[in-house]
Amino acid sequence: RCGPTTSEAACADSIQWATSTNPYSGAGQATVDLMVSSLGMRATRYESGQRVNVDLRPGPRVDFGVATRPTVELALPEAYMIHQSTKAPNVEAVFAPKPTILATLFTMLPAFLLRAAWFAAMMRLYFALVRRVVLSKFISSVEMSVVARKGGREVRRRLQAPDGMSAGAWAIAATVQ
């Protein structure tokens, strides 16, 4: 229920959450495994309160403040978490990879290939090599955008952090606030 002490997001009819980062930045094996499995899973979104699962596909262009980027709908836990915590009936979570050409390249891969065990193993090896060895010292900035809508009203919030750990810390601080 909306009330004087309820956050804007908790009253929204729809929430769009987007994040943008470079999937090639240095990371550990757990992050590599998570990224590869996300490519092969169906994305979750909520439409009129109903959970809808879709294959990886192009998403909307999102304004992150510093740039407007193409996105992809892929399996991200934020859609479920936002829906559960806010009860917004319409929720989508999208990813805007940097460089932006990756959005097109990801969506060109057929779903059956993304779900094939041999392809996932190949992707794990590739990303492990690139992320853990070649770019192990490379830190990628993280940007997030949230748009909450209710009726004709729209509230936008953006977060930019020099690296993923900072983004997580800021997000926790914002949640507490």
Coordinates of N, CA and C in Angstrom, one line a residue:
R1 N 0.8 -1.2 0.0 CA 0.0 0.0 0.0 C 0.9 1.3 0.0
C2 N 0.4 2.2 -0.7 CA 1.1 3.5 -0.7 C 0.6 4.4 0.4
G3 N 1.6 5.0 1.0 CA 1.3 5.9 2.1 C 2.3 7.0 2.2
P4 N 2.2 7.9 3.2 CA 3.1 9.0 3.3 C 4.6 8.6 3.5
T5 N 4.8 7.4 4.1 CA 6.2 6.9 4.4 C 6.6 5.9 3.4
T6 N 5.8 5.6 2.4 CA 6.2 4.5 1.4 C 7.0 5.1 0.3
S7 N 8.1 4.3 -0.1 CA 9.0 4.8 -1.1 C 8.2 4.9 -2.5
E8 N 8.8 5.7 -3.4 CA 8.2 5.9 -4.7 C 8.1 4.5 -5.4
A9 N 9.2 3.7 -5.3 CA 9.2 2.4 -6.0 C 8.1 1.5 -5.5
A10 N 7.8 1.5 -4.2 CA 6.8 0.6 -3.7 C 5.4 1.0 -4.2
C11 N 5.2 2.1 -4.7 CA 3.9 2.5 -5.2 C 3.8 2.4 -6.7
A12 N 4.9 2.0 -7.4 CA 4.9 2.1 -8.9 C 4.1 1.0 -9.5
D13 N 3.5 1.4 -10.7 CA 2.9 0.4 -11.6 C 3.9 -0.4 -12.4
S14 N 5.0 0.3 -12.7 CA 6.1 -0.4 -13.5 C 7.4 0.1 -13.0
I15 N 8.4 -0.8 -13.1 CA 9.8 -0.4 -12.7 C 10.7 -1.1 -13.8
Q16 N 11.6 -0.2 -14.3 CA 12.6 -0.7 -15.2 C 13.9 -0.5 -14.6
W17 N 14.7 -1.6 -14.4 CA 16.0 -1.5 -13.8 C 17.0 -1.9 -14.9
A18 N 18.1 -1.1 -15.0 CA 19.1 -1.4 -16.0 C 20.4 -1.2 -15.4
T19 N 21.4 -2.0 -15.9 CA 22.8 -1.8 -15.5 C 23.6 -1.9 -16.7
S20 N 24.7 -1.2 -16.7 CA 25.7 -1.2 -17.8 C 27.1 -1.3 -17.3
T21 N 27.8 -2.2 -17.8 CA 29.2 -2.5 -17.5 C 29.9 -3.2 -18.6
N22 N 31.2 -3.4 -18.5 CA 31.9 -4.2 -19.5 C 32.1 -5.6 -19.0
P23 N 31.4 -6.6 -19.7 CA 31.5 -8.0 -19.2 C 32.9 -8.5 -19.4
Y24 N 33.8 -7.8 -20.0 CA 35.2 -8.3 -20.1 C 36.1 -7.8 -19.1
S25 N 35.7 -7.0 -18.1 CA 36.5 -6.5 -17.0 C 37.0 -7.7 -16.2
G26 N 38.1 -7.6 -15.5 CA 38.6 -8.6 -14.6 C 37.6 -9.1 -13.6
A27 N 37.5 -10.4 -13.4 CA 36.6 -11.0 -12.4 C 37.1 -12.4 -12.1
G28 N 36.5 -12.9 -11.0 CA 36.8 -14.3 -10.6 C 36.0 -15.3 -11.4
Q29 N 36.2 -16.6 -11.1 CA 35.5 -17.7 -11.8 C 34.0 -17.7 -11.5
A30 N 33.6 -17.3 -10.3 CA 32.2 -17.3 -9.9 C 31.5 -16.3 -10.8
T31 N 32.1 -15.1 -11.1 CA 31.4 -14.1 -11.9 C 31.4 -14.6 -13.4
V32 N 32.4 -15.3 -13.8 CA 32.4 -15.8 -15.2 C 31.3 -16.9 -15.3
D33 N 31.2 -17.8 -14.3 CA 30.1 -18.8 -14.3 C 28.8 -18.2 -14.3
L34 N 28.6 -17.2 -13.5 CA 27.3 -16.5 -13.5 C 26.9 -15.8 -14.8
M35 N 27.9 -15.2 -15.4 CA 27.7 -14.5 -16.7 C 27.3 -15.5 -17.8
V36 N 28.0 -16.6 -17.9 CA 27.7 -17.6 -18.9 C 26.4 -18.3 -18.7
S37 N 26.1 -18.6 -17.4 CA 24.8 -19.2 -17.2 C 23.6 -18.3 -17.4
S38 N 23.8 -17.0 -17.2 CA 22.8 -16.0 -17.5 C 22.5 -15.9 -19.0
L39 N 23.5 -16.1 -19.8 CA 23.3 -16.1 -21.3 C 22.4 -17.2 -21.7
G40 N 22.5 -18.4 -21.0 CA 21.8 -19.6 -21.4 C 20.4 -19.7 -20.8
M41 N 20.1 -18.9 -19.8 CA 18.8 -19.0 -19.1 C 17.8 -18.0 -19.7
R42 N 16.5 -18.3 -19.5 CA 15.5 -17.4 -20.0 C 15.4 -16.3 -19.0
A43 N 15.2 -15.1 -19.5 CA 15.0 -13.9 -18.7 C 13.6 -13.8 -18.1
T44 N 13.5 -13.3 -16.9 CA 12.2 -13.1 -16.2 C 11.9 -11.6 -16.2
R45 N 10.6 -11.4 -16.5 CA 10.0 -10.1 -16.4 C 8.6 -10.3 -15.8
Y46 N 8.0 -9.2 -15.4 CA 6.6 -9.3 -14.9 C 5.8 -8.4 -15.7
E47 N 4.6 -8.9 -16.1 CA 3.6 -8.1 -16.9 C 2.3 -8.3 -16.2
S48 N 1.7 -7.3 -15.7 CA 0.4 -7.3 -15.0 C 0.4 -8.3 -13.9
G49 N 1.6 -8.3 -13.2 CA 1.7 -9.2 -12.0 C 2.1 -10.6 -12.3
Q50 N 2.1 -11.0 -13.6 CA 2.4 -12.4 -14.0 C 3.9 -12.5 -14.4
R51 N 4.5 -13.6 -13.9 CA 5.9 -13.9 -14.3 C 5.9 -14.3 -15.8
V52 N 6.8 -13.7 -16.6 CA 6.9 -14.1 -18.0 C 8.4 -14.4 -18.2
N53 N 8.7 -15.5 -18.9 CA 10.0 -15.9 -19.2 C 10.2 -15.7 -20.7
V54 N 11.3 -15.1 -21.1 CA 11.7 -14.9 -22.5 C 13.1 -15.3 -22.8
D55 N 13.4 -15.7 -24.0 CA 14.8 -16.0 -24.4 C 15.5 -14.6 -24.5
L56 N 16.8 -14.7 -24.4 CA 17.7 -13.5 -24.5 C 17.2 -12.8 -25.8
R57 N 17.0 -11.5 -25.7 CA 16.5 -10.7 -26.8 C 16.8 -9.2 -26.6
P58 N 16.7 -8.4 -27.6 CA 17.0 -7.0 -27.5 C 16.0 -6.4 -26.5
G59 N 16.5 -5.4 -25.7 CA 15.7 -4.7 -24.8 C 15.6 -3.2 -25.3
P60 N 15.0 -2.4 -24.5 CA 14.9 -1.0 -24.9 C 16.3 -0.2 -24.8
R61 N 16.4 0.9 -25.4 CA 17.5 1.8 -25.2 C 17.3 2.5 -23.9
V62 N 18.3 2.6 -23.1 CA 18.2 3.2 -21.8 C 19.2 4.3 -21.6
D63 N 18.7 5.4 -21.0 CA 19.5 6.6 -20.8 C 20.2 6.4 -19.4
F64 N 21.5 6.3 -19.4 CA 22.2 6.2 -18.2 C 22.8 7.5 -17.7
G65 N 22.4 8.6 -18.3 CA 22.9 9.9 -17.9 C 24.1 10.3 -18.7
V66 N 25.1 9.4 -18.7 CA 26.4 9.6 -19.5 C 26.2 9.2 -20.9
A67 N 25.3 8.3 -21.2 CA 25.0 7.8 -22.6 C 23.7 7.1 -22.6
T68 N 23.1 7.0 -23.8 CA 22.0 6.1 -24.0 C 22.5 4.9 -24.7
R69 N 22.2 3.7 -24.1 CA 22.7 2.5 -24.7 C 21.7 1.5 -25.0
P70 N 21.9 0.6 -26.0 CA 21.0 -0.5 -26.3 C 21.2 -1.6 -25.1
T71 N 20.1 -2.3 -24.9 CA 20.2 -3.3 -23.8 C 19.7 -4.7 -24.3
V72 N 20.0 -5.7 -23.5 CA 19.4 -7.0 -23.8 C 18.7 -7.5 -22.5
E73 N 17.6 -8.3 -22.8 CA 17.0 -8.9 -21.7 C 17.6 -10.3 -21.5
L74 N 18.3 -10.5 -20.4 CA 18.8 -11.8 -20.1 C 18.6 -12.1 -18.6
A75 N 18.8 -13.3 -18.2 CA 18.5 -13.7 -16.9 C 19.3 -12.9 -15.8
L76 N 18.6 -12.0 -15.1 CA 19.1 -11.2 -14.1 C 18.2 -11.4 -12.8
P77 N 18.8 -11.6 -11.7 CA 17.9 -11.8 -10.5 C 17.1 -10.5 -10.0
E78 N 17.5 -9.4 -10.5 CA 16.9 -8.1 -10.1 C 15.4 -8.1 -10.4
A79 N 15.0 -8.6 -11.5 CA 13.6 -8.6 -11.9 C 12.7 -9.2 -10.8
Y80 N 13.1 -10.4 -10.4 CA 12.4 -11.1 -9.3 C 12.5 -10.3 -8.0
M81 N 13.7 -9.9 -7.6 CA 13.9 -9.2 -6.3 C 13.1 -7.9 -6.3
I82 N 13.1 -7.1 -7.4 CA 12.3 -5.9 -7.4 C 10.8 -6.2 -7.4
H83 N 10.3 -7.2 -8.1 CA 8.9 -7.5 -8.1 C 8.5 -7.9 -6.6
Q84 N 9.3 -8.8 -6.0 CA 9.0 -9.2 -4.7 C 9.0 -8.1 -3.6
S85 N 10.0 -7.2 -3.7 CA 10.1 -6.2 -2.7 C 9.2 -5.0 -2.9
T86 N 8.8 -4.7 -4.1 CA 7.9 -3.6 -4.4 C 6.5 -3.9 -4.7
K87 N 6.3 -5.1 -5.1 CA 5.0 -5.6 -5.6 C 4.5 -4.9 -6.9
A88 N 5.4 -4.2 -7.5 CA 5.1 -3.5 -8.8 C 4.6 -4.6 -9.8
P89 N 3.5 -4.4 -10.5 CA 3.0 -5.5 -11.4 C 3.8 -5.6 -12.7
N90 N 4.5 -4.6 -13.0 CA 5.3 -4.6 -14.3 C 6.8 -4.3 -14.0
V91 N 7.6 -5.3 -14.2 CA 9.0 -5.1 -13.9 C 9.9 -5.7 -15.0
E92 N 10.9 -5.0 -15.4 CA 11.9 -5.5 -16.3 C 13.3 -5.1 -15.8
A93 N 14.2 -6.1 -16.0 CA 15.6 -5.8 -15.7 C 16.4 -6.1 -17.0
V94 N 17.2 -5.2 -17.4 CA 18.0 -5.3 -18.6 C 19.5 -5.0 -18.4
F95 N 20.3 -5.4 -19.3 CA 21.7 -5.3 -19.3 C 22.2 -4.5 -20.5
A96 N 23.0 -3.5 -20.3 CA 23.6 -2.7 -21.4 C 25.1 -3.0 -21.4
P97 N 25.6 -3.9 -22.2 CA 27.0 -4.2 -22.2 C 27.8 -3.0 -22.8
K98 N 29.0 -2.9 -22.3 CA 30.0 -1.9 -22.9 C 31.2 -2.8 -23.4
P99 N 31.5 -2.7 -24.6 CA 31.1 -1.9 -25.7 C 29.7 -2.3 -26.2
T100 N 28.9 -1.3 -26.7 CA 27.5 -1.6 -27.0 C 27.3 -2.6 -28.2
I101 N 28.3 -2.8 -29.0 CA 28.1 -3.8 -30.1 C 27.8 -5.2 -29.5
L102 N 28.2 -5.4 -28.2 CA 27.9 -6.7 -27.6 C 26.4 -7.0 -27.4
A103 N 25.6 -5.9 -27.3 CA 24.2 -6.1 -27.2 C 23.7 -6.8 -28.5
T104 N 24.1 -6.4 -29.6 CA 23.7 -7.0 -30.9 C 24.3 -8.4 -31.0
L105 N 25.6 -8.6 -30.7 CA 26.2 -9.9 -30.8 C 25.6 -10.9 -29.9
F106 N 25.2 -10.6 -28.7 CA 24.6 -11.5 -27.8 C 23.3 -12.0 -28.3
T107 N 22.5 -11.0 -28.9 CA 21.1 -11.4 -29.4 C 21.2 -12.2 -30.7
M108 N 22.3 -12.2 -31.4 CA 22.5 -13.0 -32.6 C 22.7 -14.4 -32.3
L109 N 23.1 -14.8 -31.1 CA 23.3 -16.2 -30.8 C 21.9 -16.9 -30.5
P110 N 21.7 -18.0 -31.2 CA 20.4 -18.7 -31.1 C 20.3 -19.3 -29.7
A111 N 19.1 -19.4 -29.2 CA 18.8 -19.9 -27.8 C 19.3 -21.4 -27.7
F112 N 19.2 -22.2 -28.7 CA 19.6 -23.6 -28.5 C 21.1 -23.7 -28.3
L113 N 21.9 -22.7 -29.0 CA 23.3 -22.7 -28.8 C 23.7 -22.2 -27.4
L114 N 23.0 -21.2 -26.9 CA 23.3 -20.7 -25.6 C 23.0 -21.7 -24.5
R115 N 22.1 -22.7 -24.8 CA 21.8 -23.7 -23.8 C 22.6 -25.0 -23.9
A116 N 23.4 -25.1 -25.0 CA 24.2 -26.3 -25.2 C 25.4 -26.3 -24.2
A117 N 25.6 -27.5 -23.6 CA 26.6 -27.7 -22.6 C 28.0 -27.4 -23.2
W118 N 28.2 -27.9 -24.4 CA 29.6 -27.7 -25.0 C 29.8 -26.2 -25.2
F119 N 28.8 -25.4 -25.6 CA 29.0 -24.0 -25.9 C 29.2 -23.3 -24.6
A120 N 28.5 -23.6 -23.6 CA 28.7 -23.0 -22.2 C 30.1 -23.3 -21.8
A121 N 30.6 -24.5 -21.9 CA 32.0 -24.8 -21.5 C 33.0 -24.0 -22.3
M122 N 32.8 -23.8 -23.6 CA 33.6 -23.0 -24.4 C 33.6 -21.5 -24.0
M123 N 32.4 -21.0 -23.7 CA 32.3 -19.6 -23.2 C 33.0 -19.4 -21.9
R124 N 32.8 -20.4 -21.0 CA 33.5 -20.3 -19.7 C 35.0 -20.2 -19.8
L125 N 35.6 -21.1 -20.7 CA 37.0 -21.0 -21.0 C 37.4 -19.7 -21.6
Y126 N 36.6 -19.2 -22.5 CA 36.9 -17.9 -23.2 C 36.9 -16.8 -22.2
F127 N 35.8 -16.7 -21.4 CA 35.7 -15.6 -20.5 C 36.7 -15.7 -19.3
A128 N 36.9 -16.9 -18.9 CA 37.9 -17.1 -17.9 C 39.3 -16.6 -18.3
L129 N 39.7 -16.9 -19.6 CA 40.9 -16.5 -20.1 C 40.9 -14.9 -20.2
V130 N 39.9 -14.4 -20.8 CA 39.9 -12.9 -21.0 C 39.8 -12.2 -19.7
R131 N 38.8 -12.6 -18.8 CA 38.6 -11.8 -17.6 C 39.6 -12.1 -16.5
R132 N 40.1 -13.3 -16.3 CA 40.9 -13.7 -15.2 C 42.4 -13.5 -15.6
V133 N 42.7 -13.5 -16.9 CA 44.2 -13.5 -17.2 C 44.5 -12.2 -18.0
V134 N 43.9 -12.0 -19.2 CA 44.2 -10.9 -20.0 C 43.8 -9.6 -19.4
L135 N 42.6 -9.5 -18.8 CA 42.1 -8.2 -18.3 C 42.0 -8.3 -16.7
S136 N 42.8 -9.1 -16.1 CA 42.6 -9.3 -14.6 C 42.8 -8.0 -13.8
K137 N 43.5 -7.0 -14.4 CA 43.7 -5.7 -13.7 C 42.7 -4.6 -14.1
F138 N 41.9 -5.0 -15.1 CA 41.0 -4.0 -15.7 C 39.7 -3.9 -14.9
I139 N 39.4 -2.6 -14.4 CA 38.2 -2.4 -13.7 C 37.2 -1.6 -14.5
S140 N 36.0 -2.1 -14.6 CA 35.0 -1.4 -15.4 C 34.1 -0.6 -14.5
S141 N 33.7 0.5 -15.0 CA 32.7 1.3 -14.3 C 31.4 0.6 -14.4
V142 N 30.5 0.9 -13.5 CA 29.1 0.4 -13.5 C 28.2 1.5 -13.4
E143 N 27.1 1.4 -14.2 CA 26.1 2.4 -14.2 C 24.8 1.7 -14.0
M144 N 23.9 2.3 -13.3 CA 22.5 1.7 -13.1 C 21.5 2.8 -13.3
S145 N 20.4 2.4 -13.8 CA 19.3 3.3 -14.1 C 18.0 2.6 -13.6
V146 N 17.2 3.4 -12.9 CA 15.8 2.9 -12.5 C 14.8 3.9 -12.9
V147 N 13.8 3.4 -13.5 CA 12.6 4.3 -13.9 C 11.4 3.6 -13.3
A148 N 10.7 4.4 -12.4 CA 9.5 3.9 -11.8 C 8.3 4.8 -12.3
R149 N 7.3 4.1 -12.7 CA 6.1 4.9 -13.3 C 4.8 4.5 -12.6
K150 N 4.0 5.5 -12.4 CA 2.7 5.3 -11.8 C 1.8 6.3 -12.5
G151 N 0.8 5.8 -13.3 CA 0.0 6.7 -14.1 C 0.8 7.5 -15.0
G152 N 0.7 8.8 -15.1 CA 1.5 9.6 -16.0 C 2.8 10.1 -15.3
R153 N 3.0 9.7 -14.1 CA 4.2 10.2 -13.4 C 5.4 9.3 -13.5
E154 N 6.6 9.8 -13.6 CA 7.8 9.0 -13.8 C 8.9 9.6 -12.9
V155 N 9.5 8.6 -12.2 CA 10.7 9.0 -11.4 C 11.9 8.2 -11.9
R156 N 13.0 9.0 -12.1 CA 14.2 8.3 -12.6 C 15.3 8.5 -11.6
R157 N 16.1 7.5 -11.4 CA 17.3 7.5 -10.5 C 18.4 6.9 -11.3
R158 N 19.6 7.4 -11.1 CA 20.8 6.8 -11.8 C 21.9 6.7 -10.7
L159 N 22.8 5.7 -11.0 CA 23.9 5.5 -10.1 C 25.1 5.2 -11.0
Q160 N 26.2 5.9 -10.8 CA 27.5 5.6 -11.5 C 28.6 5.4 -10.5
A161 N 29.3 4.3 -10.7 CA 30.4 4.0 -9.8 C 31.6 3.6 -10.6
P162 N 32.8 3.9 -10.1 CA 34.0 3.5 -10.9 C 34.3 2.0 -11.0
D163 N 33.7 1.2 -10.1 CA 33.8 -0.2 -10.2 C 32.6 -0.9 -9.5
G164 N 32.5 -2.2 -9.8 CA 31.3 -2.9 -9.3 C 31.2 -3.0 -7.8
M165 N 32.3 -3.1 -7.1 CA 32.2 -3.2 -5.6 C 31.7 -1.9 -5.1
S166 N 32.1 -0.7 -5.6 CA 31.6 0.6 -5.2 C 30.1 0.6 -5.5
A167 N 29.7 0.1 -6.7 CA 28.2 0.2 -7.0 C 27.4 -0.6 -6.0
G168 N 27.9 -1.8 -5.6 CA 27.2 -2.6 -4.6 C 27.1 -1.8 -3.3
A169 N 28.2 -1.2 -2.8 CA 28.2 -0.5 -1.6 C 27.3 0.7 -1.6
W170 N 27.3 1.4 -2.7 CA 26.4 2.6 -2.9 C 24.9 2.1 -2.9
A171 N 24.7 1.0 -3.6 CA 23.3 0.5 -3.6 C 22.8 0.1 -2.3
I172 N 23.6 -0.5 -1.5 CA 23.2 -0.9 -0.1 C 23.0 0.3 0.7
A173 N 23.9 1.3 0.6 CA 23.7 2.6 1.3 C 22.3 3.3 0.9
A174 N 22.1 3.3 -0.4 CA 20.8 3.9 -0.8 C 19.6 3.1 -0.3
T175 N 19.7 1.8 -0.2 CA 18.6 1.0 0.3 C 18.3 1.4 1.7
V176 N 19.4 1.5 2.5 CA 19.2 1.8 3.9 C 18.6 3.2 4.0
Q177 N 19.1 4.1 3.2 CA 18.5 5.5 3.2 C 17.1 5.5 2.9

